[in-house]
Short mmCIF file of C-alpha atoms in Angstrom, two decimals:
data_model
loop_
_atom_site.label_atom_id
_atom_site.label_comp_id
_atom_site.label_asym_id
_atom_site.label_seq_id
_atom_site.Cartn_x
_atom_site.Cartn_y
_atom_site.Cartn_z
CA UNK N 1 17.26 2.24 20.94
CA UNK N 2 19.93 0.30 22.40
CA UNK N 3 21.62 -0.24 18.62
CA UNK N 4 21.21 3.75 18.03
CA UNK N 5 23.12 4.16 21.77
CA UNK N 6 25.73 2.23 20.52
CA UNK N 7 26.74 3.71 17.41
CA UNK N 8 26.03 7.50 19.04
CA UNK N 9 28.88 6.33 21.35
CA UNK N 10 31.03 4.87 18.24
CA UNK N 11 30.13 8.47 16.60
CA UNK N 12 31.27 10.47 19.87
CA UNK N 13 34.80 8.57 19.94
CA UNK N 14 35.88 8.92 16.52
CA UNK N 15 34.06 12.30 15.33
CA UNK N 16 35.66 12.56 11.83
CA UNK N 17 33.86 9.12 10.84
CA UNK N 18 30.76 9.52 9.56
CA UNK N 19 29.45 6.26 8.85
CA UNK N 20 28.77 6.08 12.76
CA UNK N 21 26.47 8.57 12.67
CA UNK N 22 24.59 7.13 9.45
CA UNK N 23 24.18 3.47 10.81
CA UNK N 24 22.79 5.83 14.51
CA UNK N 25 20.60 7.63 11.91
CA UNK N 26 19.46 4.24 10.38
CA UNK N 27 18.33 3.01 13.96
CA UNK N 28 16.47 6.01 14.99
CA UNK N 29 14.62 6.42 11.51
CA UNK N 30 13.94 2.43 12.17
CA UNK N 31 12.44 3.10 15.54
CA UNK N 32 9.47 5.44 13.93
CA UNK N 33 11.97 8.95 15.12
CA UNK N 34 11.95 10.44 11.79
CA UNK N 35 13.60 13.77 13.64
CA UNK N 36 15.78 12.37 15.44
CA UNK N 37 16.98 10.95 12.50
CA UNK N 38 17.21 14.16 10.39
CA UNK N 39 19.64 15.13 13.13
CA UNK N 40 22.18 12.53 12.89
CA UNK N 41 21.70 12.48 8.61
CA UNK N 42 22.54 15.74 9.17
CA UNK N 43 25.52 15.98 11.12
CA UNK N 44 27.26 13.08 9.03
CA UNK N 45 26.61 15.03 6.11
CA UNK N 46 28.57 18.17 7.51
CA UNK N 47 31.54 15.43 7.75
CA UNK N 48 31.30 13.86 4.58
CA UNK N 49 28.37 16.03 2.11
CA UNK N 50 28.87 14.26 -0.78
CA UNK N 51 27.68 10.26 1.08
CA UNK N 52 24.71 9.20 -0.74
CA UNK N 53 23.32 7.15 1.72
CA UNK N 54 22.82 10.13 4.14
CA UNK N 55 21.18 12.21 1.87
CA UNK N 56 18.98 9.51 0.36
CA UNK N 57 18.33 8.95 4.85
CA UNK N 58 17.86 12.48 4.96
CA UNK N 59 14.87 12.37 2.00
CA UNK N 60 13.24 9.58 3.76
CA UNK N 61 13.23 11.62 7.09
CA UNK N 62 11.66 14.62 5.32
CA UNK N 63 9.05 12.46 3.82
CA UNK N 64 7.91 11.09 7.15
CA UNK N 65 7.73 14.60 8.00
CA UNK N 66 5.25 15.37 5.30
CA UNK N 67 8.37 18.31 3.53
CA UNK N 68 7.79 16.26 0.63
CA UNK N 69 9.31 18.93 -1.88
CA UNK N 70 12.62 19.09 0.15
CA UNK N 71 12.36 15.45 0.27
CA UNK N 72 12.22 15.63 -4.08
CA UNK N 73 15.24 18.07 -4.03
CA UNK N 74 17.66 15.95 -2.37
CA UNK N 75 16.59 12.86 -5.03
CA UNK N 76 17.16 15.35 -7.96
CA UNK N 77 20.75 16.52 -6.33
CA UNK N 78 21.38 12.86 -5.78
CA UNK N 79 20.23 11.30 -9.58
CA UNK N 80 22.27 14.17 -11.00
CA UNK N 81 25.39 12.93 -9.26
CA UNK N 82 24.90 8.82 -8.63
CA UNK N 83 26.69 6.62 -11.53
CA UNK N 84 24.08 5.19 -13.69
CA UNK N 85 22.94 1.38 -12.80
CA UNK N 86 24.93 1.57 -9.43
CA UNK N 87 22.67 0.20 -6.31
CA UNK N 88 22.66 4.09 -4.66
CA UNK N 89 20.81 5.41 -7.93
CA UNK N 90 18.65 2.87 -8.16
CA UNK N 91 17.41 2.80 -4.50
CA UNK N 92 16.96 6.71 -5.45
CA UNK N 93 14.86 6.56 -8.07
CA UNK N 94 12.49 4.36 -6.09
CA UNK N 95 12.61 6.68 -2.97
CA UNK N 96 12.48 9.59 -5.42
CA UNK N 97 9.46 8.01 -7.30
CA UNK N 98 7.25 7.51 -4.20
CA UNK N 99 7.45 10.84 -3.13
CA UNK N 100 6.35 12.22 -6.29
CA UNK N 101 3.02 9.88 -6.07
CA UNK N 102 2.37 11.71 -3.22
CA UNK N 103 2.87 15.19 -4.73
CA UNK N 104 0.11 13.55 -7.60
CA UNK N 105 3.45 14.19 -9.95
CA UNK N 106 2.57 10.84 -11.88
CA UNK N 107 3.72 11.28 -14.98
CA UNK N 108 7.53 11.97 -13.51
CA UNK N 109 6.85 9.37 -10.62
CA UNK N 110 6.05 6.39 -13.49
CA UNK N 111 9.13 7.42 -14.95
CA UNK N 112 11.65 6.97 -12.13
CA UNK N 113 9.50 3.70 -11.26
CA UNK N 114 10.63 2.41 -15.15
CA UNK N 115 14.12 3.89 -15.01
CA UNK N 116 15.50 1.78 -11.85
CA UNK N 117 17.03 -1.51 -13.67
CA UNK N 118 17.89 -3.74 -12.60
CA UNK N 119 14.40 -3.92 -11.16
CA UNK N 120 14.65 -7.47 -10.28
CA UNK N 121 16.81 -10.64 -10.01
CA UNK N 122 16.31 -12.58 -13.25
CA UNK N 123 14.48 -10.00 -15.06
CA UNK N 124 17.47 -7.52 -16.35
CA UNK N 125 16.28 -6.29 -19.77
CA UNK N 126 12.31 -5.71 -19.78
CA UNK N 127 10.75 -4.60 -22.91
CA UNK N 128 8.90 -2.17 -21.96
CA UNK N 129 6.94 -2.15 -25.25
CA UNK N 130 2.96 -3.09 -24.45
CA UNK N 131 2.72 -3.80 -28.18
CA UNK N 132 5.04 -6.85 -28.43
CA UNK N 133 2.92 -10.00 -30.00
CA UNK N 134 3.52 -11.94 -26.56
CA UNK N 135 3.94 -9.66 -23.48
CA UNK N 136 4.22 -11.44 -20.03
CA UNK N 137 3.20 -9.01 -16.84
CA UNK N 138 4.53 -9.67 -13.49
CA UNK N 139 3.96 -8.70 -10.39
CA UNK N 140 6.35 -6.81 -7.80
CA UNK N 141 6.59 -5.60 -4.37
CA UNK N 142 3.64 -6.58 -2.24
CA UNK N 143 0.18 -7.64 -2.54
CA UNK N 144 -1.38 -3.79 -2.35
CA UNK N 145 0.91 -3.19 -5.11
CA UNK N 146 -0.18 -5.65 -7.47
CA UNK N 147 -3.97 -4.46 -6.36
CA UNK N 148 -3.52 -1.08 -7.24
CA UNK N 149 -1.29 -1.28 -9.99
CA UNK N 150 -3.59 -3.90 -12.18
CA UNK N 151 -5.75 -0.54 -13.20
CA UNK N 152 -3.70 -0.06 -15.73
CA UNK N 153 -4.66 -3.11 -17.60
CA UNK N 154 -7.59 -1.87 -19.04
CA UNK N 155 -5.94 0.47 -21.27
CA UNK N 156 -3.37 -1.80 -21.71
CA UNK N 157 -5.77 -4.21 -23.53
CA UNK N 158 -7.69 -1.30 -25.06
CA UNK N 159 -4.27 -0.15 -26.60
CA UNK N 160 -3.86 -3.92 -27.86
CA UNK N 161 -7.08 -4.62 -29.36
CA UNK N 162 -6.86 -1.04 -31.35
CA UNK N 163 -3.23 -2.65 -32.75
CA UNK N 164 -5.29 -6.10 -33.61
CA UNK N 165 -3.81 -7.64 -31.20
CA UNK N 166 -5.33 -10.40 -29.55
CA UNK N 167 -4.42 -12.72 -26.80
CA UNK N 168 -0.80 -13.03 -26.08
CA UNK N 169 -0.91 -11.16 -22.71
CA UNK N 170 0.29 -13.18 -19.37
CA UNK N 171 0.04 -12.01 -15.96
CA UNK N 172 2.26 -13.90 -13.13
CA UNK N 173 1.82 -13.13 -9.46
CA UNK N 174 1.44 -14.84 -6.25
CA UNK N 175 -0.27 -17.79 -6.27
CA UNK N 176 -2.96 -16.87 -3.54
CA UNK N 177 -4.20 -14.13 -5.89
CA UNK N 178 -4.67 -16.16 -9.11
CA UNK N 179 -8.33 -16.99 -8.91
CA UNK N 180 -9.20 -13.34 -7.71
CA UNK N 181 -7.58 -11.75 -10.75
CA UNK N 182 -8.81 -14.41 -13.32
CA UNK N 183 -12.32 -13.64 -11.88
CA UNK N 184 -12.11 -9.99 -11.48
CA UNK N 185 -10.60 -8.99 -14.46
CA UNK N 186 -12.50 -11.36 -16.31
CA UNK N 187 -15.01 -8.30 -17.75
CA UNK N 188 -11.62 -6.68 -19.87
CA UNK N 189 -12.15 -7.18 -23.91
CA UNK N 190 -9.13 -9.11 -24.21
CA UNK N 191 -8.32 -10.75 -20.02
CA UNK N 192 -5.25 -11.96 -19.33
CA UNK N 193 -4.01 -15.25 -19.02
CA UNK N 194 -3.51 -15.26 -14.80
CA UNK N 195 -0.83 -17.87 -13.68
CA UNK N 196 1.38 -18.49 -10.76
CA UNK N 197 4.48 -16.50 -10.47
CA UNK N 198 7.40 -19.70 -10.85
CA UNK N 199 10.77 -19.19 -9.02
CA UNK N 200 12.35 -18.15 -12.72
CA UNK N 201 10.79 -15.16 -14.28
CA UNK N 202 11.10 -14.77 -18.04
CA UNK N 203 14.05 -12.44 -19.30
CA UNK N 204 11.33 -10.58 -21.44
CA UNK N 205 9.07 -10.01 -18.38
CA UNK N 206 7.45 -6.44 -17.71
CA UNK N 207 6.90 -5.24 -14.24
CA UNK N 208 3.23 -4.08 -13.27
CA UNK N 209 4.87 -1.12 -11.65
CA UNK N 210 6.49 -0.51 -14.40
CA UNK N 211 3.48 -0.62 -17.16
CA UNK N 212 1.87 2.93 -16.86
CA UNK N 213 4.96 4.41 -17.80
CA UNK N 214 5.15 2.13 -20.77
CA UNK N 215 1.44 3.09 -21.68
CA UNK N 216 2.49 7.01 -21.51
CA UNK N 217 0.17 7.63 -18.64
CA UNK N 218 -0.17 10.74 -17.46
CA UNK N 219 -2.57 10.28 -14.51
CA UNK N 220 -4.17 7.07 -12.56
CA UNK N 221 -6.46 5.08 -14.77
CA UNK N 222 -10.06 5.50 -14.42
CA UNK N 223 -12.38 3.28 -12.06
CA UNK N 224 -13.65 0.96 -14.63
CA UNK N 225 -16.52 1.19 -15.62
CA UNK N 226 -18.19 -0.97 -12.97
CA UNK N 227 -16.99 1.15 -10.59
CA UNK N 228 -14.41 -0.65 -9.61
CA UNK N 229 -11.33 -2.58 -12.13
CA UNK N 230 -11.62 -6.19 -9.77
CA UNK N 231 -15.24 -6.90 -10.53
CA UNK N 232 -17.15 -10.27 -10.97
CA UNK N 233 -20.69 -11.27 -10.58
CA UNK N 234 -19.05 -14.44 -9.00
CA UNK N 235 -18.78 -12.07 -5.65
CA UNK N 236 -22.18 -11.32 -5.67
CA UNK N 237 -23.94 -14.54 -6.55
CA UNK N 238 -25.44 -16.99 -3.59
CA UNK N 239 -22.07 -19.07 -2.28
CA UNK N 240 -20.19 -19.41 0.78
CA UNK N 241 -19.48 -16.33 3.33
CA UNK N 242 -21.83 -14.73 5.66
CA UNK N 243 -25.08 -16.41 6.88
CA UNK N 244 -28.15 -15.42 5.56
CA UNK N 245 -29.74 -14.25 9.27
CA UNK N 246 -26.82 -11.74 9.19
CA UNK N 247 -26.99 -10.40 5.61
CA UNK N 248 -30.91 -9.84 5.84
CA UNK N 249 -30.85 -8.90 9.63
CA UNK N 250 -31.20 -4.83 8.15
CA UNK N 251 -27.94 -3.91 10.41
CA UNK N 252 -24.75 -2.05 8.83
CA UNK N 253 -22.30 -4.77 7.90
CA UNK N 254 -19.12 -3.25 8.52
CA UNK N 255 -15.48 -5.66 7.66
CA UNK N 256 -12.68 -4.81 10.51
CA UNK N 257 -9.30 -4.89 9.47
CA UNK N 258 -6.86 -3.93 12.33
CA UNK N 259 -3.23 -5.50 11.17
CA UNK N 260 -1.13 -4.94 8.68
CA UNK N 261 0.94 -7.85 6.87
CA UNK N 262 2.89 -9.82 9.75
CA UNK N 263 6.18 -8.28 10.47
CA UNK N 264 9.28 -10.33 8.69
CA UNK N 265 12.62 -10.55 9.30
CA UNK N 266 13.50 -7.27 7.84
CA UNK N 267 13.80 -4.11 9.43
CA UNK N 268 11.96 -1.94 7.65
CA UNK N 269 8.76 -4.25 7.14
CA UNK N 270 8.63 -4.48 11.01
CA UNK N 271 8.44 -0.68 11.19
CA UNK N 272 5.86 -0.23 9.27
CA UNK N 273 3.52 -3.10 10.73
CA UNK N 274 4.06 -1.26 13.63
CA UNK N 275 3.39 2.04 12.41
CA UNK N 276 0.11 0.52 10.54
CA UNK N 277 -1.55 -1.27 13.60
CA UNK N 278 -4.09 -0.47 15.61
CA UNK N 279 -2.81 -1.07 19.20
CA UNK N 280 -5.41 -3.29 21.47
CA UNK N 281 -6.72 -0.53 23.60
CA UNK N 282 -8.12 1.79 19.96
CA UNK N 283 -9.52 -1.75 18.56
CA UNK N 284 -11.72 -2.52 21.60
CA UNK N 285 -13.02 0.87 21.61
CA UNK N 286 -13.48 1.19 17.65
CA UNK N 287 -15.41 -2.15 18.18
CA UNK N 288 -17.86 -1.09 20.68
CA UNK N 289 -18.27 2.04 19.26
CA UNK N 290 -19.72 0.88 16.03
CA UNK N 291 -21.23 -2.16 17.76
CA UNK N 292 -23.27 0.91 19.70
CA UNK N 293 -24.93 2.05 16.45
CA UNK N 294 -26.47 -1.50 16.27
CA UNK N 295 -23.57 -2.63 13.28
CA UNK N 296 -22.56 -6.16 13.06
CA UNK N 297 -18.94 -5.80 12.87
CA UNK N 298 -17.18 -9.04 10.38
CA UNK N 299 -13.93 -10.03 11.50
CA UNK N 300 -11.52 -9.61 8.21
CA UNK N 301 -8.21 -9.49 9.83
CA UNK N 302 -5.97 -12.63 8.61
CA UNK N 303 -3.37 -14.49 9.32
CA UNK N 304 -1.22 -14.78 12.85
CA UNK N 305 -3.01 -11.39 13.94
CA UNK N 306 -6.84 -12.33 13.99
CA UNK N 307 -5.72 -14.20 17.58
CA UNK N 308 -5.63 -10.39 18.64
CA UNK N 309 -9.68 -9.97 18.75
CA UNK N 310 -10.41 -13.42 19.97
CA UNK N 311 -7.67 -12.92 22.58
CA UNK N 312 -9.94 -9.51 23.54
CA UNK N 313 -13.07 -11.38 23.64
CA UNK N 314 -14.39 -8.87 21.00
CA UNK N 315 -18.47 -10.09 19.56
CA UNK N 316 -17.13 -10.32 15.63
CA UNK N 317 -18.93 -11.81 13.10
CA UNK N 318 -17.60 -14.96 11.50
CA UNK N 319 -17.16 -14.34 7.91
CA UNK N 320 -17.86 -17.68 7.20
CA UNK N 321 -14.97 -18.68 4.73
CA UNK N 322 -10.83 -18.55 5.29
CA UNK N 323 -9.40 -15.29 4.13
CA UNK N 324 -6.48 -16.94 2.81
CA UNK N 325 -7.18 -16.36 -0.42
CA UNK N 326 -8.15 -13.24 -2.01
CA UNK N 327 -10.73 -14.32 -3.84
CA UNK N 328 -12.99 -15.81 -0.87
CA UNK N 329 -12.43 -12.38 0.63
CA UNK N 330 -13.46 -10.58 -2.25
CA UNK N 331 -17.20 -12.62 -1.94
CA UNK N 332 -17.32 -11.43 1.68
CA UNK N 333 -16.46 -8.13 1.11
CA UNK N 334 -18.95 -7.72 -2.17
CA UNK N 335 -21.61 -8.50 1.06
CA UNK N 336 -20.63 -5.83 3.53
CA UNK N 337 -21.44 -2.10 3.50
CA UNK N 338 -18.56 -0.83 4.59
CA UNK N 339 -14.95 -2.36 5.75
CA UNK N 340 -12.57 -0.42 7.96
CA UNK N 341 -8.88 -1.33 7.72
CA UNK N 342 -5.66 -0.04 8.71
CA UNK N 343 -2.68 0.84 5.43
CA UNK N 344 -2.66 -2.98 4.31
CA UNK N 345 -3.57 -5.19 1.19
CA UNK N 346 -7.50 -5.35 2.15
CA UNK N 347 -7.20 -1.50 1.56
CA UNK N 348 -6.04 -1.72 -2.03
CA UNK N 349 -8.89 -5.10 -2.22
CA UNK N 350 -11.73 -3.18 -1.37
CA UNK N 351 -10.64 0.03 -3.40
CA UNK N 352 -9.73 -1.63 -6.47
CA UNK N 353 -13.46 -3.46 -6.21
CA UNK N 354 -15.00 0.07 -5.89
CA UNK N 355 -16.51 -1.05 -2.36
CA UNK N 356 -16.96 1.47 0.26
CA UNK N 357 -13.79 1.69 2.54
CA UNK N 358 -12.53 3.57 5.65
CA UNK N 359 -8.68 3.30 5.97
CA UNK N 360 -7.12 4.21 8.95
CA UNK N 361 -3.54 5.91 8.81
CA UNK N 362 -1.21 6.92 10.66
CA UNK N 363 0.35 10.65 11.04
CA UNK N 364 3.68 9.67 8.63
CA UNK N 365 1.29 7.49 6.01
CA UNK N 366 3.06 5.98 2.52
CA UNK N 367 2.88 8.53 -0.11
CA UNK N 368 0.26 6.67 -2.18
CA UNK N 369 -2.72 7.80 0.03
CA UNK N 370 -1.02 11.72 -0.51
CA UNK N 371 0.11 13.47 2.62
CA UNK N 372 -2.88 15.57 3.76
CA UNK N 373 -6.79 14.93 2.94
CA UNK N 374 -9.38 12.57 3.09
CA UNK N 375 -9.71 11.02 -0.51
CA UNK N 376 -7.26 9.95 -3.05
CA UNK N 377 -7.22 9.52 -6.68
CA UNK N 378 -6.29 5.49 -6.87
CA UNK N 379 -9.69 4.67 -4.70
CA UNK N 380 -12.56 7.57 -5.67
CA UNK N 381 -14.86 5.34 -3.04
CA UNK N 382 -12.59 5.26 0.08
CA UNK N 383 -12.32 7.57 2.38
CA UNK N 384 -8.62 8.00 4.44
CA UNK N 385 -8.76 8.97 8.75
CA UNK N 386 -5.55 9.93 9.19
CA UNK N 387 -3.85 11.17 12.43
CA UNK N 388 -3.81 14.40 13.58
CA UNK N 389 -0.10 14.24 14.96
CA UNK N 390 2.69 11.22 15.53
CA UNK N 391 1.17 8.00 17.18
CA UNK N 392 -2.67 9.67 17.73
CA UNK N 393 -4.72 7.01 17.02
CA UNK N 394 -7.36 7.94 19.13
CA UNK N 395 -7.50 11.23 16.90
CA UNK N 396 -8.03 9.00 14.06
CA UNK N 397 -10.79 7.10 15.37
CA UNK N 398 -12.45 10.15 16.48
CA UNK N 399 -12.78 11.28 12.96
CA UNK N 400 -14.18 7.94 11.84
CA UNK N 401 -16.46 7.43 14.46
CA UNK N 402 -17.83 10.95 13.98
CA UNK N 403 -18.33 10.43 10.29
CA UNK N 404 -19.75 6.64 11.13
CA UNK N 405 -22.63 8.02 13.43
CA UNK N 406 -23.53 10.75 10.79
CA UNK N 407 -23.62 8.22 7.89
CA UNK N 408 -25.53 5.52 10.01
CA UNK N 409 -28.63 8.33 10.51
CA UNK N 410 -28.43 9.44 6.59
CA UNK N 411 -28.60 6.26 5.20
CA UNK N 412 -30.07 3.84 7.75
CA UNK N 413 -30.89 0.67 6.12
CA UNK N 414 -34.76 -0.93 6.17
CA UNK N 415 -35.01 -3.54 8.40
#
């Protein structure tokens, strides 16, 4: 708050600037205060109405505030106005496409996804043609992005084999999830070949992100039809991960995720981790809560964080392997009946497997899980606790604990 003070005093001594006012905006939608915010995007824009960067602030407030359709009239006003290839428009059409995922406008949200160029450095002038002979895939944004966007390669290589084409399709992304997406995807007709991502992309490259536009997709892919798209009998056969006494002990085997990624440098990511995490106090009563209906609960929370539950001398099960790979947490979770996790990558890991999931979000959630409701098209076997009103995690856990002691006495499992 003490940046936002500081600029709100800048603002108050020279009114007619309104770029004080935007950068006191910028804190106080940084700091979670979404009105607040609105307020100060709002006043600058009475000084200066035409300054993209208030309006595109303004959009980003609504959004939080769940007025997505406000939130999509201030993009159109901006795209109609903002010079073509200039940073403003495409940071808009980004902003502008996420909102319209969670209006389940996909068609029109794909677009604006494919129209921002340049999308990223190296990569200037994708095809965007899925039938070229040799088409490379890459990977953008974060891991829950790749994980949810991969869907789409099934009738990507469905489109290819009906052209006769075979082979010729490369996928680069991060190196940790090579071996998960060579093994999961390994069921398509035609897989693809999965390599690291190297520091030089090739000019020719096509972004995941961008591919269901490219396709002419109307909708989110289907499921697969294993019921998930990441499947392998790899996950399922005897290897490492949880002991044998725990798997055949008969008690719910539920994965706990309570973390998002590790907050970075930049703003923004530090924001959300801290909108996404479960403070101490709701994870040591989530934990005893389910540990009361007799569930072993596995600890799936990785990196930095997982010191967190020791540090709260929480009873978690060991799930036997390192979790820094996806693919070794893919095995564990193929085990479990259930994992609960907070808005992160395991969300978009267990959904894209078609494993039960319970994620946890908060009042203001990312447009991809929608903005009200308890399911959502990209993951048909999750099921979202959202809460009721800004910062109510309690509220959240309510509604998952409620739902957890009514599914524990439908389906109890045989000893």
């Amino acid at each position: 708050m003490a940046v936002a003070a500081t600029f709100a005093a800048l603002a108050s001594a020279q009114p007619s600037d309104h770029r004080f006012l935007v950068n006191q905006a910028n804190a106080l939608w940084l700091a979670d205060l979404p009105d607040a915010a609105r307020e100060c995007y709002a006043r600058a824009l009475r000084i200066s109405p035409d300054c993209p960067v208030s309006k595109r602030g303004l959009a980003s407030c609504l959004r939080d505030l769940n007025q997505f359709e406000a939130a999509v009239a201030l993009h159109q006003e901006l795209e109609a106005v903002l010079l073509p290839g200039s940073p403003d428009r495409l940071a808009n059409l980004w902003a502008h496409s996420q909102v319209l995922v969670g209006l389940q406008r996909f068609a029109e949200a794909f677009a604006c996804m494919a129209l921002r160029r340049p999308w990223m450095e190296g990569v200037l002038h994708p095809t965007g043609d899925p039938l070229v002979p040799q088409l490379t895939l890459v990977s953008e944004q974060g891991f829950g992005d790749t994980l949810q966007f991969v869907r789409f390669l099934e009738p990507l290589v469905s489109l290819r084999h009906a052209a006769g084409l075979s082979g010729g399709l490369q996928l680069l992304v991060e190196a940790s999830m090579v071996e998960l997406l060579r093994e999961g995807l390994a069921w398509l007709q035609e897989p693809p070949q999965v390599r690291p991502k190297p520091q030089q992309l090739p000019a020719d490259s096509l972004s995941l992100l961008d591919l269901p536009h490219a396709l002419g997709q109307q909708d989110v892919a289907p499921n697969g039809p294993h019921g998930g798209y990441l499947v392998s009998p790899l996950w399922t056969s005897e290897g490492p991960g949880l002991h044998p006494e725990v798997t055949a002990s008969g008690a719910w085997l539920v994965g706990l995720v309570t973390a998002a990624g590790r907050p970075l440098v930049d703003p923004f990511c530090l924001r959300e981790y801290q909108k996404r995490t479960l403070p101490e106090l709701i994870i040591w009563r989530l934990v005893r809560e389910l540990q009361r209906h007799e569930s072993v609960v596995v600890d799936l929370q990785f990196g930095d964080e997982a010191t967190r539950h020791h540090g709260l001398g929480l009873n978690l099960q060991d799930p036997g392997v390192s979790l820094e790979g996806f693919a070794a947490t893919a095995r564990v979770v193929a085990q479990l009946d259930l994992v609960i996790t907070v808005d992160t990558a395991m969300a978009h890991l267990v959904g894209a497997m078609g494993r039960p999931c319970w994620v946890l979000l908060p009042w203001s959630a990312d447009p991809r899980w929608l903005r009200e409701g308890s399911l959502c098209p990209w993951y048909p076997n999750s099921r979202l606790f959202r809460q009721p009103r800004t910062g109510d995690w309690h509220g959240a856990v309510d509604q998952l604990l409620e739902c957890f002691s009514s599914t524990c006495v439908v389906a109890a499992k045989a000893p």
